[in-house]
Amino acid sequence: MLIAFGQVAVGLIVLFVGGHYLVQGAVVIALLARVSTAVVALTVVAMGTSMPELAVSIDATARGSTDIAFGNVIGSCIFNVGAILGVTAVIGAIPVKRLTIRFEYPVMLFVSALAIVLAYDGVVDRLDGMLLVVGLAMFIGAIAYLVRRGVPMDEAEALDRDVQRASHIRKGTARAWSRNGLLVVLGIVGLVIGADLAVAGSVTIARTLGITERVVGLTIVAMGTSLPELATCIVAMARREPDIALGNVVGSNIFNLLAILGITATIFPVPVNPRAIAVDNWTMLAFALVLFPMMLRGHTIARLNGVLLLAGFTAFMAYVVMVG
């Protein structure tokens, strides 16, 4: 049992290190190729930060542990709103931008509902996956269009910081190309190894404790792969940039459903557990819906709202662990 938990812990660490190397190398390569920092932020960095979740979901589905794969996606969305946004709001009230209410939040709500519809027949098949990937391309395109028009976007502002230190790169050298190409390769290898360790350990834990893989996916795996988002939100609050926290959570949920579920299902059809259809998916949508009145009230997610979100998340986790 301890070995299995160790596998998961080491796997998550390797995943995050691999994802970091992949993003670092890919960002510089894109800039060497004269791609603008805004485009790099919205594509390379945004997708790169979702790579740990994607690697875990693909590995789990390939192993036949589809409950872990689907639970990872849905559980991450629930964890993002209930726990991460809850903790962030308790630390300090989160201001809500008008654009978030008019554009980003409706997209998250629509994508959450779409995922429920696609999974309702018991499987997210390749056609469903391709539909989600097309939606991802449209979402990125919409953000890029708004950024070009000078509309400030939380996602673009946050992601653009990750490429500023490399933004001076405009002229490539053989050493720069080879060094960062090696980082990309190492990052991909790290993602593969980390995902394999994390999923293998999770399966062992489920079998040893006699719990379902769905429960492991919703809890250990989902929370583990979402820790970078939690760190990002806490750092945003420390820098007195609380509005970035909300954009991070909303954007992460959109990417989870469109990119992670979409790409995974395009490669391997993902069967969906009946309990996930009956409980988990609707819980995800409920957390998304409850944000609306919280955001409208004074255009601020207050500390009390954070407490309520944390209470709701704790109640759901207790239900999952006790009922299964």
Tab-separated table of C-alpha atoms in Angstrom:
chain	number	residue	atom	x	y	z
A	1	MET	CA	0.000	0.000	0.000
A	2	LEU	CA	2.767	2.442	0.924
A	3	ILE	CA	4.532	1.571	-2.312
A	4	ALA	CA	1.359	2.402	-4.257
A	5	PHE	CA	0.990	5.794	-2.559
A	6	GLY	CA	4.677	6.379	-3.220
A	7	GLN	CA	4.116	5.558	-6.890
A	8	VAL	CA	1.334	8.126	-7.100
A	9	ALA	CA	3.386	10.794	-5.311
A	10	VAL	CA	6.491	10.217	-7.429
A	11	GLY	CA	4.349	9.997	-10.560
A	12	LEU	CA	2.738	13.376	-9.858
A	13	ILE	CA	6.124	14.985	-9.207
A	14	VAL	CA	7.542	13.567	-12.446
A	15	LEU	CA	4.395	14.736	-14.267
A	16	PHE	CA	4.797	18.306	-13.073
A	17	VAL	CA	8.541	18.383	-13.785
A	18	GLY	CA	7.935	16.907	-17.233
A	19	GLY	CA	5.186	19.418	-17.921
A	20	HIS	CA	7.459	22.268	-16.831
A	21	TYR	CA	10.275	21.160	-19.142
A	22	LEU	CA	7.848	20.675	-22.013
A	23	VAL	CA	6.393	24.168	-21.627
A	24	GLN	CA	9.798	25.785	-21.125
A	25	GLY	CA	11.270	24.181	-24.228
A	26	ALA	CA	8.181	24.624	-26.393
A	27	VAL	CA	7.841	28.313	-25.484
A	28	VAL	CA	11.403	29.119	-26.534
A	29	ILE	CA	11.129	27.055	-29.727
A	30	ALA	CA	7.918	28.885	-30.647
A	31	LEU	CA	9.584	32.236	-30.022
A	32	LEU	CA	12.628	31.165	-32.042
A	33	ALA	CA	10.177	30.458	-34.859
A	34	ARG	CA	8.960	34.083	-34.484
A	35	VAL	CA	5.553	33.223	-33.083
A	36	SER	CA	4.111	36.140	-31.070
A	37	THR	CA	4.118	35.941	-27.280
A	38	ALA	CA	0.318	36.242	-27.176
A	39	VAL	CA	-0.146	33.260	-29.481
A	40	VAL	CA	2.451	31.279	-27.518
A	41	ALA	CA	0.666	32.075	-24.259
A	42	LEU	CA	-2.734	31.061	-25.592
A	43	THR	CA	-1.609	27.818	-27.232
A	44	VAL	CA	1.742	26.376	-26.150
A	45	VAL	CA	1.594	27.423	-22.494
A	46	ALA	CA	-2.144	26.876	-22.052
A	47	MET	CA	-1.988	23.370	-23.503
A	48	GLY	CA	1.328	22.631	-21.817
A	49	THR	CA	-0.009	23.323	-18.336
A	50	SER	CA	-2.799	20.813	-19.010
A	51	MET	CA	-0.385	18.081	-20.100
A	52	PRO	CA	-0.240	16.250	-16.728
A	53	GLU	CA	-4.021	15.754	-16.757
A	54	LEU	CA	-3.947	14.751	-20.420
A	55	ALA	CA	-1.117	12.255	-19.890
A	56	VAL	CA	-2.920	10.651	-16.942
A	57	SER	CA	-6.241	10.401	-18.779
A	58	ILE	CA	-4.695	8.884	-21.920
A	59	ASP	CA	-2.595	6.411	-19.910
A	60	ALA	CA	-5.565	5.387	-17.770
A	61	THR	CA	-7.823	4.892	-20.794
A	62	ALA	CA	-5.147	2.868	-22.595
A	63	ARG	CA	-4.939	0.611	-19.520
A	64	GLY	CA	-8.690	0.162	-19.508
A	65	SER	CA	-9.052	2.229	-16.322
A	66	THR	CA	-11.525	4.610	-17.913
A	67	ASP	CA	-13.150	5.482	-14.579
A	68	ILE	CA	-9.847	7.045	-13.509
A	69	ALA	CA	-9.591	8.942	-16.799
A	70	PHE	CA	-13.126	10.349	-16.686
A	71	GLY	CA	-13.020	10.865	-12.919
A	72	ASN	CA	-9.804	12.837	-13.324
A	73	VAL	CA	-11.487	15.294	-15.703
A	74	ILE	CA	-14.757	15.733	-13.805
A	75	GLY	CA	-13.074	15.611	-10.394
A	76	SER	CA	-10.596	18.302	-11.451
A	77	CYS	CA	-13.447	20.588	-12.533
A	78	ILE	CA	-15.210	20.089	-9.195
A	79	PHE	CA	-11.964	20.560	-7.247
A	80	ASN	CA	-11.164	23.748	-9.178
A	81	VAL	CA	-14.430	25.449	-8.247
A	82	GLY	CA	-15.173	23.912	-4.852
A	83	ALA	CA	-11.715	23.719	-3.313
A	84	ILE	CA	-9.383	26.033	-5.243
A	85	LEU	CA	-11.818	28.906	-5.750
A	86	GLY	CA	-13.157	28.301	-2.241
A	87	VAL	CA	-9.721	28.532	-0.624
A	88	THR	CA	-8.813	31.553	-2.743
A	89	ALA	CA	-12.010	33.405	-1.802
A	90	VAL	CA	-11.459	32.657	1.894
A	91	ILE	CA	-7.970	34.187	1.616
A	92	GLY	CA	-9.461	37.315	0.063
A	93	ALA	CA	-12.528	38.430	-1.888
A	94	ILE	CA	-12.217	37.854	-5.645
A	95	PRO	CA	-13.377	40.675	-7.947
A	96	VAL	CA	-15.290	39.541	-11.026
A	97	LYS	CA	-14.711	41.258	-14.351
A	98	ARG	CA	-17.664	41.990	-16.605
A	99	LEU	CA	-16.029	40.008	-19.418
A	100	THR	CA	-15.869	36.927	-17.187
A	101	ILE	CA	-19.631	37.024	-16.687
A	102	ARG	CA	-20.370	37.793	-20.336
A	103	PHE	CA	-17.907	35.455	-22.076
A	104	GLU	CA	-15.706	33.102	-20.041
A	105	TYR	CA	-18.293	31.896	-17.529
A	106	PRO	CA	-21.008	31.201	-20.151
A	107	VAL	CA	-18.450	29.174	-22.130
A	108	MET	CA	-17.594	27.116	-19.033
A	109	LEU	CA	-21.278	26.571	-18.300
A	110	PHE	CA	-22.025	25.546	-21.892
A	111	VAL	CA	-19.046	23.185	-22.063
A	112	SER	CA	-20.039	21.582	-18.740
A	113	ALA	CA	-23.564	20.979	-20.032
A	114	LEU	CA	-22.199	19.687	-23.351
A	115	ALA	CA	-19.996	17.153	-21.550
A	116	ILE	CA	-23.042	15.863	-19.662
A	117	VAL	CA	-24.998	15.459	-22.902
A	118	LEU	CA	-22.128	13.686	-24.676
A	119	ALA	CA	-21.596	11.300	-21.755
A	120	TYR	CA	-25.294	10.562	-21.209
A	121	ASP	CA	-25.315	7.539	-23.536
A	122	GLY	CA	-22.574	5.910	-21.465
A	123	VAL	CA	-19.570	6.672	-23.662
A	124	VAL	CA	-17.684	9.690	-24.961
A	125	ASP	CA	-16.741	8.304	-28.374
A	126	ARG	CA	-14.302	9.546	-31.006
A	127	LEU	CA	-16.892	11.733	-32.714
A	128	ASP	CA	-17.697	13.353	-29.365
A	129	GLY	CA	-13.991	13.838	-28.754
A	130	MET	CA	-13.465	15.516	-32.114
A	131	LEU	CA	-16.416	17.811	-31.411
A	132	LEU	CA	-14.800	18.871	-28.129
A	133	VAL	CA	-11.440	19.465	-29.833
A	134	VAL	CA	-13.140	21.664	-32.442
A	135	GLY	CA	-14.714	23.562	-29.555
A	136	LEU	CA	-11.249	24.012	-28.046
A	137	ALA	CA	-9.928	25.494	-31.287
A	138	MET	CA	-12.908	27.864	-31.438
A	139	PHE	CA	-12.366	28.949	-27.824
A	140	ILE	CA	-8.670	29.677	-28.362
A	141	GLY	CA	-9.524	31.496	-31.582
A	142	ALA	CA	-12.116	33.625	-29.784
A	143	ILE	CA	-9.641	34.592	-27.063
A	144	ALA	CA	-6.962	35.413	-29.646
A	145	TYR	CA	-9.467	37.602	-31.516
A	146	LEU	CA	-10.428	39.480	-28.349
A	147	VAL	CA	-6.775	39.958	-27.388
A	148	ARG	CA	-5.973	41.380	-30.826
A	149	ARG	CA	-8.821	43.843	-30.358
A	150	GLY	CA	-7.264	44.976	-27.104
A	151	VAL	CA	-9.747	43.299	-24.772
A	152	PRO	CA	-7.928	42.288	-21.539
A	153	MET	CA	-8.323	38.553	-20.912
A	154	ASP	CA	-7.431	36.921	-17.598
A	155	GLU	CA	-6.129	33.823	-19.382
A	156	ALA	CA	-3.931	35.809	-21.760
A	157	GLU	CA	-2.596	38.080	-19.018
A	158	ALA	CA	-1.726	35.177	-16.730
A	159	LEU	CA	-0.243	32.961	-19.414
A	160	ASP	CA	1.695	35.796	-21.028
A	161	ARG	CA	3.755	36.184	-17.852
A	162	ASP	CA	5.141	32.722	-18.458
A	163	VAL	CA	6.707	33.774	-21.753
A	164	GLN	CA	7.948	37.253	-20.872
A	165	ARG	CA	11.363	36.081	-19.714
A	166	ALA	CA	11.882	34.394	-23.070
A	167	SER	CA	10.253	37.118	-25.181
A	168	HIS	CA	13.608	38.665	-26.116
A	169	ILE	CA	14.383	35.592	-28.207
A	170	ARG	CA	13.933	36.465	-31.844
A	171	LYS	CA	16.980	34.969	-33.455
A	172	GLY	CA	17.680	31.273	-33.266
A	173	THR	CA	20.987	29.507	-32.808
A	174	ALA	CA	21.748	25.838	-33.269
A	175	ARG	CA	22.454	25.537	-29.545
A	176	ALA	CA	19.152	27.183	-28.573
A	177	TRP	CA	17.167	24.941	-30.907
A	178	SER	CA	18.903	21.759	-29.755
A	179	ARG	CA	18.798	22.634	-26.052
A	180	ASN	CA	15.110	23.443	-26.026
A	181	GLY	CA	14.317	20.553	-28.335
A	182	LEU	CA	15.943	18.310	-25.736
A	183	LEU	CA	13.792	19.920	-23.017
A	184	VAL	CA	10.664	19.106	-25.027
A	185	VAL	CA	11.763	15.482	-25.441
A	186	LEU	CA	12.618	15.177	-21.741
A	187	GLY	CA	9.279	16.746	-20.869
A	188	ILE	CA	7.348	14.260	-22.983
A	189	VAL	CA	9.309	11.343	-21.499
A	190	GLY	CA	8.606	12.683	-18.008
A	191	LEU	CA	4.899	12.952	-18.759
A	192	VAL	CA	4.758	9.372	-20.019
A	193	ILE	CA	6.692	7.943	-17.057
A	194	GLY	CA	4.872	10.096	-14.502
A	195	ALA	CA	1.444	9.225	-15.871
A	196	ASP	CA	2.294	5.523	-15.882
A	197	LEU	CA	3.457	5.629	-12.256
A	198	ALA	CA	0.486	7.704	-11.074
A	199	VAL	CA	-2.107	5.534	-12.802
A	200	ALA	CA	-0.467	2.237	-11.803
A	201	GLY	CA	-0.310	3.367	-8.176
A	202	SER	CA	-3.921	4.565	-8.265
A	203	VAL	CA	-5.144	1.229	-9.636
A	204	THR	CA	-3.247	-0.627	-6.901
A	205	ILE	CA	-4.719	1.613	-4.199
A	206	ALA	CA	-8.232	1.036	-5.519
A	207	ARG	CA	-7.805	-2.746	-5.583
A	208	THR	CA	-6.110	-2.917	-2.177
A	209	LEU	CA	-8.666	-0.746	-0.386
A	210	GLY	CA	-11.562	-2.304	-2.253
A	211	ILE	CA	-12.775	1.025	-3.621
A	212	THR	CA	-13.694	1.796	-7.188
A	213	GLU	CA	-11.339	3.398	-9.687
A	214	ARG	CA	-13.967	6.110	-10.111
A	215	VAL	CA	-13.460	7.149	-6.474
A	216	VAL	CA	-9.675	7.208	-6.899
A	217	GLY	CA	-10.024	9.267	-10.078
A	218	LEU	CA	-12.332	11.791	-8.406
A	219	THR	CA	-10.135	12.164	-5.326
A	220	ILE	CA	-6.427	11.309	-5.356
A	221	VAL	CA	-5.818	11.698	-9.085
A	222	ALA	CA	-8.040	14.738	-9.702
A	223	MET	CA	-6.746	16.668	-6.701
A	224	GLY	CA	-3.147	15.683	-7.409
A	225	THR	CA	-3.180	16.844	-11.020
A	226	SER	CA	-4.947	20.089	-10.020
A	227	LEU	CA	-2.345	21.210	-7.466
A	228	PRO	CA	-0.609	23.548	-9.982
A	229	GLU	CA	-3.876	25.462	-10.400
A	230	LEU	CA	-4.129	25.791	-6.612
A	231	ALA	CA	-0.567	27.123	-6.460
A	232	THR	CA	-1.303	29.589	-9.277
A	233	CYS	CA	-4.343	30.984	-7.455
A	234	ILE	CA	-2.506	31.343	-4.145
A	235	VAL	CA	0.383	33.127	-5.886
A	236	ALA	CA	-2.128	35.411	-7.641
A	237	MET	CA	-3.622	36.364	-4.278
A	238	ALA	CA	-0.155	36.957	-2.814
A	239	ARG	CA	0.634	39.286	-5.742
A	240	ARG	CA	-2.675	41.081	-5.155
A	241	GLU	CA	-4.008	39.953	-8.520
A	242	PRO	CA	-7.148	38.125	-7.312
A	243	ASP	CA	-8.977	38.494	-10.628
A	244	ILE	CA	-6.369	36.208	-12.214
A	245	ALA	CA	-7.481	33.426	-9.843
A	246	LEU	CA	-11.018	33.329	-11.221
A	247	GLY	CA	-9.784	33.367	-14.821
A	248	ASN	CA	-7.409	30.515	-13.978
A	249	VAL	CA	-10.192	28.324	-12.579
A	250	VAL	CA	-12.704	29.056	-15.339
A	251	GLY	CA	-10.078	28.598	-18.049
A	252	SER	CA	-8.814	25.381	-16.469
A	253	ASN	CA	-12.303	23.866	-16.427
A	254	ILE	CA	-12.831	24.773	-20.073
A	255	PHE	CA	-9.495	23.193	-21.033
A	256	ASN	CA	-10.197	20.098	-18.922
A	257	LEU	CA	-13.426	19.363	-20.760
A	258	LEU	CA	-12.478	20.474	-24.263
A	259	ALA	CA	-8.800	19.490	-24.381
A	260	ILE	CA	-8.316	16.648	-21.891
A	261	LEU	CA	-11.604	14.835	-22.443
A	262	GLY	CA	-11.696	15.769	-26.127
A	263	ILE	CA	-8.197	14.584	-27.036
A	264	THR	CA	-8.446	11.460	-24.873
A	265	ALA	CA	-11.780	10.444	-26.418
A	266	THR	CA	-10.466	11.130	-29.917
A	267	ILE	CA	-7.655	8.621	-29.287
A	268	PHE	CA	-9.606	6.102	-27.182
A	269	PRO	CA	-13.397	6.141	-26.684
A	270	VAL	CA	-14.096	6.710	-22.973
A	271	PRO	CA	-16.878	4.598	-21.383
A	272	VAL	CA	-18.629	6.496	-18.578
A	273	ASN	CA	-19.591	4.936	-15.241
A	274	PRO	CA	-23.376	5.040	-14.599
A	275	ARG	CA	-22.766	6.664	-11.210
A	276	ALA	CA	-20.709	9.351	-12.902
A	277	ILE	CA	-23.654	10.031	-15.218
A	278	ALA	CA	-26.103	10.106	-12.312
A	279	VAL	CA	-24.042	12.003	-9.716
A	280	ASP	CA	-20.606	13.325	-10.677
A	281	ASN	CA	-21.520	15.127	-13.889
A	282	TRP	CA	-24.470	16.880	-12.296
A	283	THR	CA	-22.337	17.853	-9.299
A	284	MET	CA	-19.856	19.473	-11.678
A	285	LEU	CA	-22.688	21.414	-13.329
A	286	ALA	CA	-24.133	22.383	-9.932
A	287	PHE	CA	-20.811	23.900	-8.857
A	288	ALA	CA	-20.662	25.801	-12.149
A	289	LEU	CA	-24.225	27.091	-11.726
A	290	VAL	CA	-23.797	28.186	-8.118
A	291	LEU	CA	-21.016	30.530	-9.203
A	292	PHE	CA	-23.465	32.711	-11.124
A	293	PRO	CA	-25.332	34.313	-8.188
A	294	MET	CA	-22.041	34.577	-6.297
A	295	MET	CA	-20.432	36.528	-9.148
A	296	LEU	CA	-23.448	38.773	-9.711
A	297	ARG	CA	-23.683	39.887	-6.082
A	298	GLY	CA	-21.457	42.938	-6.040
A	299	HIS	CA	-19.350	41.466	-8.856
A	300	THR	CA	-17.267	39.852	-6.109
A	301	ILE	CA	-16.885	36.316	-4.809
A	302	ALA	CA	-16.853	37.053	-1.085
A	303	ARG	CA	-15.232	35.113	1.757
A	304	LEU	CA	-18.603	33.679	2.777
A	305	ASN	CA	-19.007	32.334	-0.750
A	306	GLY	CA	-15.606	30.695	-0.400
A	307	VAL	CA	-16.707	28.997	2.807
A	308	LEU	CA	-19.870	27.738	1.096
A	309	LEU	CA	-17.880	26.383	-1.858
A	310	LEU	CA	-15.483	24.573	0.473
A	311	ALA	CA	-18.394	23.153	2.475
A	312	GLY	CA	-20.043	21.886	-0.708
A	313	PHE	CA	-16.805	20.312	-1.921
A	314	THR	CA	-16.190	18.652	1.454
A	315	ALA	CA	-19.728	17.247	1.454
A	316	PHE	CA	-19.271	15.827	-2.051
A	317	MET	CA	-15.923	14.243	-1.146
A	318	ALA	CA	-17.470	12.694	1.970
A	319	TYR	CA	-20.290	11.277	-0.159
A	320	VAL	CA	-17.863	9.858	-2.718
A	321	VAL	CA	-15.664	8.202	-0.084
A	322	MET	CA	-18.539	6.829	2.023
A	323	VAL	CA	-20.984	5.794	-0.697
A	324	GLY	CA	-18.527	5.108	-3.516
